[in-house]
Amino acid sequence: MLLSSETTWSATDVPIPMFGEQLHKFAHYFPVYDAVFARYRDRRPVRMLEIGVDRGGSLLLWRKYFRQDAVIVGIDCLPQCAQFDDPSNNIFVRIGDQRDTVFLQTVADELGPFDIILDDASHIPAYTLSAFEHMFVNGLADGGVYLVEDLFTCYIDQQPFAHYSVSDFSPQFVEVVKYLIDLMHAHYTQMADGTGAQMAAAFSPDGRGELRVPLATTLVESVWVHDSIVAVFRGPRTMPCIVRT
């Protein structure tokens, strides 16, 4: 395949976003944030959850980016992160484990549902997947977006298995993303012979009925994949309809 042939990639100067010393992120993430978050800036109030607080810098970043009435929530397993809790500025920090679905649901019930969830936490496959599976369904609002960043970690932990974590054999989140794309299209797999006529009949205005599909088929609206960061948008989706004019 031509696109897999080797070439030389030379570094060039890039503008470095200046958001203080408390952030530690790739510079190319910031245009992605802006492209994804633009549709939410005028929602009142937008509710955002960041999984992974660290030094608190990104909580302040989101506080500046969104309207003052935005609700910014961070969760972390480290007790010292509680120092960044600032309810007077609509910044809330809760301490708990991202694998603990009871804890996650408590946060969602108290401060959600969230328009935006961003996972910048452990990057351990089992942890990332556990939080995603629960919160995409139970903590994310319809029309919301769930981002997972630092996907480069999926490629560092390659030996001896490229597609699974060597520590617990959980699927790397990149593999989960690929699977979500398949689930988005699961309704088409029910076309037994795959002919155009059958497809037209199944998805015509008069032919559409009910299909048994995975839950993700009805909820995953779109998936944006960038270098080391993915955004999964939640529907609800409408069953496809073929229109003839």
PDB file of C-alpha atoms in Angstrom:
ATOM      1  CA  MET A   1       0.000   0.000   0.000  1.00  0.00           C
ATOM      2  CA  LEU A   2       1.441   3.344  -1.061  1.00  0.00           C
ATOM      3  CA  LEU A   3       0.384   5.134   2.126  1.00  0.00           C
ATOM      4  CA  SER A   4       2.394   2.698   4.244  1.00  0.00           C
ATOM      5  CA  SER A   5       5.639   3.309   2.356  1.00  0.00           C
ATOM      6  CA  GLU A   6       8.376   4.986   4.388  1.00  0.00           C
ATOM      7  CA  THR A   7       9.156   8.691   4.108  1.00  0.00           C
ATOM      8  CA  THR A   8      11.043  11.352   6.071  1.00  0.00           C
ATOM      9  CA  TRP A   9       9.171  13.550   8.552  1.00  0.00           C
ATOM     10  CA  SER A  10      11.007  16.673   9.661  1.00  0.00           C
ATOM     11  CA  ALA A  11      10.089  18.723  12.703  1.00  0.00           C
ATOM     12  CA  THR A  12       8.942  22.320  12.239  1.00  0.00           C
ATOM     13  CA  ASP A  13       8.318  25.163  14.640  1.00  0.00           C
ATOM     14  CA  VAL A  14       4.849  25.172  16.195  1.00  0.00           C
ATOM     15  CA  PRO A  15       3.135  27.841  18.274  1.00  0.00           C
ATOM     16  CA  ILE A  16       3.172  26.891  21.928  1.00  0.00           C
ATOM     17  CA  PRO A  17      -0.070  27.672  23.779  1.00  0.00           C
ATOM     18  CA  MET A  18       0.648  29.632  26.939  1.00  0.00           C
ATOM     19  CA  PHE A  19      -1.744  28.567  29.680  1.00  0.00           C
ATOM     20  CA  GLY A  20       0.548  28.627  32.695  1.00  0.00           C
ATOM     21  CA  GLU A  21       2.942  26.112  34.195  1.00  0.00           C
ATOM     22  CA  GLN A  22       0.312  23.749  35.562  1.00  0.00           C
ATOM     23  CA  LEU A  23      -0.414  22.123  32.189  1.00  0.00           C
ATOM     24  CA  HIS A  24       1.472  19.283  30.542  1.00  0.00           C
ATOM     25  CA  LYS A  25      -0.091  18.553  27.148  1.00  0.00           C
ATOM     26  CA  PHE A  26       0.833  18.222  23.478  1.00  0.00           C
ATOM     27  CA  ALA A  27       0.497  21.555  21.683  1.00  0.00           C
ATOM     28  CA  HIS A  28      -1.496  19.949  18.858  1.00  0.00           C
ATOM     29  CA  TYR A  29      -4.297  19.045  21.295  1.00  0.00           C
ATOM     30  CA  PHE A  30      -5.440  22.657  21.614  1.00  0.00           C
ATOM     31  CA  PRO A  31      -6.834  23.089  18.077  1.00  0.00           C
ATOM     32  CA  VAL A  32      -8.662  19.783  18.586  1.00  0.00           C
ATOM     33  CA  TYR A  33     -10.186  21.038  21.827  1.00  0.00           C
ATOM     34  CA  ASP A  34     -11.301  24.210  20.084  1.00  0.00           C
ATOM     35  CA  ALA A  35     -12.859  22.326  17.144  1.00  0.00           C
ATOM     36  CA  VAL A  36     -14.718  19.890  19.417  1.00  0.00           C
ATOM     37  CA  PHE A  37     -15.741  22.305  22.170  1.00  0.00           C
ATOM     38  CA  ALA A  38     -16.905  25.133  19.893  1.00  0.00           C
ATOM     39  CA  ARG A  39     -20.402  23.639  19.628  1.00  0.00           C
ATOM     40  CA  TYR A  40     -20.742  23.672  23.425  1.00  0.00           C
ATOM     41  CA  ARG A  41     -19.462  27.138  24.319  1.00  0.00           C
ATOM     42  CA  ASP A  42     -22.908  28.752  24.055  1.00  0.00           C
ATOM     43  CA  ARG A  43     -24.766  26.072  25.988  1.00  0.00           C
ATOM     44  CA  ARG A  44     -25.953  27.415  29.323  1.00  0.00           C
ATOM     45  CA  PRO A  45     -24.648  26.114  31.528  1.00  0.00           C
ATOM     46  CA  VAL A  46     -22.234  23.674  29.913  1.00  0.00           C
ATOM     47  CA  ARG A  47     -21.195  20.851  32.239  1.00  0.00           C
ATOM     48  CA  MET A  48     -17.742  19.343  31.823  1.00  0.00           C
ATOM     49  CA  LEU A  49     -16.086  16.468  33.651  1.00  0.00           C
ATOM     50  CA  GLU A  50     -12.346  15.874  33.494  1.00  0.00           C
ATOM     51  CA  ILE A  51     -11.099  12.518  34.725  1.00  0.00           C
ATOM     52  CA  GLY A  52      -7.619  13.219  36.093  1.00  0.00           C
ATOM     53  CA  VAL A  53      -6.912  16.492  37.904  1.00  0.00           C
ATOM     54  CA  ASP A  54      -3.152  16.287  38.517  1.00  0.00           C
ATOM     55  CA  ARG A  55      -1.956  19.858  39.266  1.00  0.00           C
ATOM     56  CA  GLY A  56      -5.306  21.488  38.518  1.00  0.00           C
ATOM     57  CA  GLY A  57      -4.148  23.477  35.507  1.00  0.00           C
ATOM     58  CA  SER A  58      -6.682  22.187  33.018  1.00  0.00           C
ATOM     59  CA  LEU A  59      -9.578  22.917  35.383  1.00  0.00           C
ATOM     60  CA  LEU A  60      -8.510  26.565  35.269  1.00  0.00           C
ATOM     61  CA  LEU A  61      -8.142  26.344  31.483  1.00  0.00           C
ATOM     62  CA  TRP A  62     -11.720  25.135  31.033  1.00  0.00           C
ATOM     63  CA  ARG A  63     -12.908  27.767  33.512  1.00  0.00           C
ATOM     64  CA  LYS A  64     -11.425  30.452  31.229  1.00  0.00           C
ATOM     65  CA  TYR A  65     -12.590  28.832  27.991  1.00  0.00           C
ATOM     66  CA  PHE A  66     -16.280  28.418  28.811  1.00  0.00           C
ATOM     67  CA  ARG A  67     -18.845  30.882  30.114  1.00  0.00           C
ATOM     68  CA  GLN A  68     -18.668  31.800  33.777  1.00  0.00           C
ATOM     69  CA  ASP A  69     -21.798  29.767  34.529  1.00  0.00           C
ATOM     70  CA  ALA A  70     -20.170  26.566  33.190  1.00  0.00           C
ATOM     71  CA  VAL A  71     -19.861  23.759  35.721  1.00  0.00           C
ATOM     72  CA  ILE A  72     -16.312  22.357  35.685  1.00  0.00           C
ATOM     73  CA  VAL A  73     -15.822  19.055  37.516  1.00  0.00           C
ATOM     74  CA  GLY A  74     -12.647  17.094  38.097  1.00  0.00           C
ATOM     75  CA  ILE A  75     -12.161  13.663  39.643  1.00  0.00           C
ATOM     76  CA  ASP A  76      -8.928  12.097  40.789  1.00  0.00           C
ATOM     77  CA  CYS A  77      -7.829   9.266  43.055  1.00  0.00           C
ATOM     78  CA  LEU A  78      -5.218  11.444  44.790  1.00  0.00           C
ATOM     79  CA  PRO A  79      -6.540  13.128  47.969  1.00  0.00           C
ATOM     80  CA  GLN A  80      -4.315  16.195  47.480  1.00  0.00           C
ATOM     81  CA  CYS A  81      -6.300  17.123  44.373  1.00  0.00           C
ATOM     82  CA  ALA A  82      -9.156  18.156  46.665  1.00  0.00           C
ATOM     83  CA  GLN A  83      -7.311  21.474  47.142  1.00  0.00           C
ATOM     84  CA  PHE A  84      -8.550  22.544  43.685  1.00  0.00           C
ATOM     85  CA  ASP A  85     -12.211  22.330  44.707  1.00  0.00           C
ATOM     86  CA  ASP A  86     -13.567  25.889  44.283  1.00  0.00           C
ATOM     87  CA  PRO A  87     -17.375  25.941  44.317  1.00  0.00           C
ATOM     88  CA  SER A  88     -17.448  29.753  44.329  1.00  0.00           C
ATOM     89  CA  ASN A  89     -16.061  29.587  40.765  1.00  0.00           C
ATOM     90  CA  ASN A  90     -18.159  26.570  39.744  1.00  0.00           C
ATOM     91  CA  ILE A  91     -15.147  24.253  39.960  1.00  0.00           C
ATOM     92  CA  PHE A  92     -15.827  21.017  41.793  1.00  0.00           C
ATOM     93  CA  VAL A  93     -13.352  18.249  42.605  1.00  0.00           C
ATOM     94  CA  ARG A  94     -14.332  14.824  43.880  1.00  0.00           C
ATOM     95  CA  ILE A  95     -11.892  12.149  45.030  1.00  0.00           C
ATOM     96  CA  GLY A  96     -12.389   8.584  43.865  1.00  0.00           C
ATOM     97  CA  ASP A  97     -11.290   5.838  41.478  1.00  0.00           C
ATOM     98  CA  GLN A  98     -12.327   5.970  37.832  1.00  0.00           C
ATOM     99  CA  ARG A  99     -12.946   2.211  37.941  1.00  0.00           C
ATOM    100  CA  ASP A 100     -15.523   2.667  40.711  1.00  0.00           C
ATOM    101  CA  THR A 101     -18.823   2.934  38.839  1.00  0.00           C
ATOM    102  CA  VAL A 102     -20.730   3.690  42.064  1.00  0.00           C
ATOM    103  CA  PHE A 103     -18.461   6.696  42.642  1.00  0.00           C
ATOM    104  CA  LEU A 104     -18.788   7.803  39.015  1.00  0.00           C
ATOM    105  CA  GLN A 105     -22.560   7.569  39.175  1.00  0.00           C
ATOM    106  CA  THR A 106     -22.609   9.586  42.385  1.00  0.00           C
ATOM    107  CA  VAL A 107     -20.689  12.373  40.615  1.00  0.00           C
ATOM    108  CA  ALA A 108     -22.976  12.198  37.578  1.00  0.00           C
ATOM    109  CA  ASP A 109     -26.094  12.343  39.769  1.00  0.00           C
ATOM    110  CA  GLU A 110     -24.734  15.303  41.738  1.00  0.00           C
ATOM    111  CA  LEU A 111     -23.213  17.446  38.993  1.00  0.00           C
ATOM    112  CA  GLY A 112     -24.188  15.941  35.629  1.00  0.00           C
ATOM    113  CA  PRO A 113     -25.233  14.824  33.161  1.00  0.00           C
ATOM    114  CA  PHE A 114     -22.187  16.162  31.382  1.00  0.00           C
ATOM    115  CA  ASP A 115     -21.959  17.743  27.953  1.00  0.00           C
ATOM    116  CA  ILE A 116     -18.226  16.985  27.846  1.00  0.00           C
ATOM    117  CA  ILE A 117     -16.199  14.245  29.503  1.00  0.00           C
ATOM    118  CA  LEU A 118     -12.429  14.242  29.041  1.00  0.00           C
ATOM    119  CA  ASP A 119     -10.283  11.337  30.228  1.00  0.00           C
ATOM    120  CA  ASP A 120      -6.722  12.399  30.931  1.00  0.00           C
ATOM    121  CA  ALA A 121      -6.168  10.062  33.855  1.00  0.00           C
ATOM    122  CA  SER A 122      -4.235   6.825  34.261  1.00  0.00           C
ATOM    123  CA  HIS A 123      -4.169   5.732  30.580  1.00  0.00           C
ATOM    124  CA  ILE A 124      -4.319   2.169  31.884  1.00  0.00           C
ATOM    125  CA  PRO A 125      -6.523   0.296  29.370  1.00  0.00           C
ATOM    126  CA  ALA A 126      -8.803  -1.417  31.888  1.00  0.00           C
ATOM    127  CA  TYR A 127      -9.343   1.840  33.808  1.00  0.00           C
ATOM    128  CA  THR A 128     -10.035   3.918  30.694  1.00  0.00           C
ATOM    129  CA  LEU A 129     -12.479   1.376  29.288  1.00  0.00           C
ATOM    130  CA  SER A 130     -14.308   0.912  32.594  1.00  0.00           C
ATOM    131  CA  ALA A 131     -14.953   4.644  32.952  1.00  0.00           C
ATOM    132  CA  PHE A 132     -15.919   5.029  29.284  1.00  0.00           C
ATOM    133  CA  GLU A 133     -18.396   2.151  29.271  1.00  0.00           C
ATOM    134  CA  HIS A 134     -20.218   3.479  32.306  1.00  0.00           C
ATOM    135  CA  MET A 135     -20.098   7.220  31.760  1.00  0.00           C
ATOM    136  CA  PHE A 136     -20.811   7.287  28.013  1.00  0.00           C
ATOM    137  CA  VAL A 137     -24.124   5.569  28.757  1.00  0.00           C
ATOM    138  CA  ASN A 138     -24.945   6.875  32.243  1.00  0.00           C
ATOM    139  CA  GLY A 139     -23.121  10.175  32.666  1.00  0.00           C
ATOM    140  CA  LEU A 140     -23.011  11.842  29.248  1.00  0.00           C
ATOM    141  CA  ALA A 141     -25.915  13.952  27.999  1.00  0.00           C
ATOM    142  CA  ASP A 142     -27.467  13.372  24.586  1.00  0.00           C
ATOM    143  CA  GLY A 143     -25.487  15.503  22.150  1.00  0.00           C
ATOM    144  CA  GLY A 144     -22.449  15.297  24.413  1.00  0.00           C
ATOM    145  CA  VAL A 145     -18.891  14.237  23.637  1.00  0.00           C
ATOM    146  CA  TYR A 146     -16.436  11.916  25.386  1.00  0.00           C
ATOM    147  CA  LEU A 147     -12.734  12.482  24.729  1.00  0.00           C
ATOM    148  CA  VAL A 148      -9.812  10.232  25.583  1.00  0.00           C
ATOM    149  CA  GLU A 149      -6.353  11.661  25.117  1.00  0.00           C
ATOM    150  CA  ASP A 150      -2.747  10.434  25.120  1.00  0.00           C
ATOM    151  CA  LEU A 151      -3.577   7.456  22.919  1.00  0.00           C
ATOM    152  CA  PHE A 152       0.117   7.274  22.054  1.00  0.00           C
ATOM    153  CA  THR A 153       0.355   5.107  25.179  1.00  0.00           C
ATOM    154  CA  CYS A 154      -1.452   2.384  23.223  1.00  0.00           C
ATOM    155  CA  TYR A 155       1.584   2.103  20.966  1.00  0.00           C
ATOM    156  CA  ILE A 156       4.274   2.235  23.626  1.00  0.00           C
ATOM    157  CA  ASP A 157       2.941  -0.845  25.420  1.00  0.00           C
ATOM    158  CA  GLN A 158       3.337  -3.113  22.388  1.00  0.00           C
ATOM    159  CA  GLN A 159       5.325  -6.119  23.493  1.00  0.00           C
ATOM    160  CA  PRO A 160       4.471  -8.916  23.286  1.00  0.00           C
ATOM    161  CA  PHE A 161       0.885  -8.022  22.262  1.00  0.00           C
ATOM    162  CA  ALA A 162       0.222  -5.012  20.047  1.00  0.00           C
ATOM    163  CA  HIS A 163      -3.520  -4.808  20.693  1.00  0.00           C
ATOM    164  CA  TYR A 164      -3.715  -5.548  24.413  1.00  0.00           C
ATOM    165  CA  SER A 165      -2.177  -4.232  27.591  1.00  0.00           C
ATOM    166  CA  VAL A 166       0.658  -6.489  28.686  1.00  0.00           C
ATOM    167  CA  SER A 167      -0.337  -5.923  32.313  1.00  0.00           C
ATOM    168  CA  ASP A 168      -3.955  -7.089  32.301  1.00  0.00           C
ATOM    169  CA  PHE A 169      -4.702  -8.035  28.672  1.00  0.00           C
ATOM    170  CA  SER A 170      -7.429  -5.384  28.434  1.00  0.00           C
ATOM    171  CA  PRO A 171      -7.934  -3.967  24.924  1.00  0.00           C
ATOM    172  CA  GLN A 172      -6.019  -0.795  24.214  1.00  0.00           C
ATOM    173  CA  PHE A 173      -8.435   2.107  23.768  1.00  0.00           C
ATOM    174  CA  VAL A 174      -7.396   2.463  20.131  1.00  0.00           C
ATOM    175  CA  GLU A 175      -8.843  -1.001  19.594  1.00  0.00           C
ATOM    176  CA  VAL A 176     -12.020   0.072  21.390  1.00  0.00           C
ATOM    177  CA  VAL A 177     -12.311   3.025  18.993  1.00  0.00           C
ATOM    178  CA  LYS A 178     -12.037   0.703  15.992  1.00  0.00           C
ATOM    179  CA  TYR A 179     -14.722  -1.522  17.495  1.00  0.00           C
ATOM    180  CA  LEU A 180     -17.009   1.463  18.094  1.00  0.00           C
ATOM    181  CA  ILE A 181     -16.777   2.306  14.389  1.00  0.00           C
ATOM    182  CA  ASP A 182     -17.914  -1.238  13.603  1.00  0.00           C
ATOM    183  CA  LEU A 183     -20.786  -0.947  16.087  1.00  0.00           C
ATOM    184  CA  MET A 184     -21.880   2.336  14.478  1.00  0.00           C
ATOM    185  CA  HIS A 185     -22.497   0.352  11.297  1.00  0.00           C
ATOM    186  CA  ALA A 186     -23.920  -2.823  12.856  1.00  0.00           C
ATOM    187  CA  HIS A 187     -27.375  -2.300  11.318  1.00  0.00           C
ATOM    188  CA  TYR A 188     -25.935  -2.818   7.832  1.00  0.00           C
ATOM    189  CA  THR A 189     -24.609  -6.260   8.744  1.00  0.00           C
ATOM    190  CA  GLN A 190     -28.194  -7.485   8.954  1.00  0.00           C
ATOM    191  CA  MET A 191     -28.593  -7.249   5.187  1.00  0.00           C
ATOM    192  CA  ALA A 192     -28.320 -10.951   4.362  1.00  0.00           C
ATOM    193  CA  ASP A 193     -27.309 -10.680   0.720  1.00  0.00           C
ATOM    194  CA  GLY A 194     -26.045  -7.103   0.768  1.00  0.00           C
ATOM    195  CA  THR A 195     -27.804  -6.168  -2.460  1.00  0.00           C
ATOM    196  CA  GLY A 196     -28.740  -2.623  -3.264  1.00  0.00           C
ATOM    197  CA  ALA A 197     -32.388  -3.607  -3.575  1.00  0.00           C
ATOM    198  CA  GLN A 198     -32.465  -5.128  -0.114  1.00  0.00           C
ATOM    199  CA  MET A 199     -30.716  -2.090   1.359  1.00  0.00           C
ATOM    200  CA  ALA A 200     -33.152   0.278  -0.337  1.00  0.00           C
ATOM    201  CA  ALA A 201     -36.124  -1.697   0.964  1.00  0.00           C
ATOM    202  CA  ALA A 202     -34.832  -1.902   4.522  1.00  0.00           C
ATOM    203  CA  PHE A 203     -34.055   1.814   4.823  1.00  0.00           C
ATOM    204  CA  SER A 204     -36.760   3.335   2.627  1.00  0.00           C
ATOM    205  CA  PRO A 205     -39.310   5.601   4.344  1.00  0.00           C
ATOM    206  CA  ASP A 206     -41.935   2.847   4.106  1.00  0.00           C
ATOM    207  CA  GLY A 207     -39.649  -0.070   4.836  1.00  0.00           C
ATOM    208  CA  ARG A 208     -37.989   1.061   8.056  1.00  0.00           C
ATOM    209  CA  GLY A 209     -39.152  -0.870  11.071  1.00  0.00           C
ATOM    210  CA  GLU A 210     -37.282  -2.268  14.049  1.00  0.00           C
ATOM    211  CA  LEU A 211     -33.833  -3.817  14.178  1.00  0.00           C
ATOM    212  CA  ARG A 212     -32.015  -5.550  17.016  1.00  0.00           C
ATOM    213  CA  VAL A 213     -28.675  -3.777  17.264  1.00  0.00           C
ATOM    214  CA  PRO A 214     -25.982  -3.127  19.893  1.00  0.00           C
ATOM    215  CA  LEU A 215     -26.704  -0.176  22.177  1.00  0.00           C
ATOM    216  CA  ALA A 216     -23.707   1.665  20.707  1.00  0.00           C
ATOM    217  CA  THR A 217     -25.367   1.649  17.282  1.00  0.00           C
ATOM    218  CA  THR A 218     -28.126   3.877  18.648  1.00  0.00           C
ATOM    219  CA  LEU A 219     -25.866   6.155  20.698  1.00  0.00           C
ATOM    220  CA  VAL A 220     -22.525   6.687  18.897  1.00  0.00           C
ATOM    221  CA  GLU A 221     -23.183   9.538  16.485  1.00  0.00           C
ATOM    222  CA  SER A 222     -19.635  10.037  15.208  1.00  0.00           C
ATOM    223  CA  VAL A 223     -15.997   9.412  16.082  1.00  0.00           C
ATOM    224  CA  TRP A 224     -13.243  11.958  15.468  1.00  0.00           C
ATOM    225  CA  VAL A 225      -9.740  10.497  15.567  1.00  0.00           C
ATOM    226  CA  HIS A 226      -6.700  12.776  15.793  1.00  0.00           C
ATOM    227  CA  ASP A 227      -3.069  12.170  16.741  1.00  0.00           C
ATOM    228  CA  SER A 228      -3.288  10.662  20.243  1.00  0.00           C
ATOM    229  CA  ILE A 229      -6.777  12.008  20.977  1.00  0.00           C
ATOM    230  CA  VAL A 230     -10.250  10.767  20.071  1.00  0.00           C
ATOM    231  CA  ALA A 231     -13.685  12.354  20.465  1.00  0.00           C
ATOM    232  CA  VAL A 232     -16.759  10.111  20.563  1.00  0.00           C
ATOM    233  CA  PHE A 233     -20.031  12.028  20.114  1.00  0.00           C
ATOM    234  CA  ARG A 234     -23.260  10.703  21.602  1.00  0.00           C
ATOM    235  CA  GLY A 235     -26.530  10.778  19.616  1.00  0.00           C
ATOM    236  CA  PRO A 236     -29.320   9.752  19.887  1.00  0.00           C
ATOM    237  CA  ARG A 237     -29.164   8.527  16.328  1.00  0.00           C
ATOM    238  CA  THR A 238     -31.974   8.216  13.840  1.00  0.00           C
ATOM    239  CA  MET A 239     -32.166   5.023  11.792  1.00  0.00           C
ATOM    240  CA  PRO A 240     -30.874   5.796   8.275  1.00  0.00           C
ATOM    241  CA  CYS A 241     -33.452   6.650   5.635  1.00  0.00           C
ATOM    242  CA  ILE A 242     -32.794   6.464   1.900  1.00  0.00           C
ATOM    243  CA  VAL A 243     -34.350   9.406   0.097  1.00  0.00           C
ATOM    244  CA  ARG A 244     -34.989   9.390  -3.636  1.00  0.00           C
ATOM    245  CA  THR A 245     -35.720  12.586  -5.502  1.00  0.00           C
TER     246      THR A 245
END
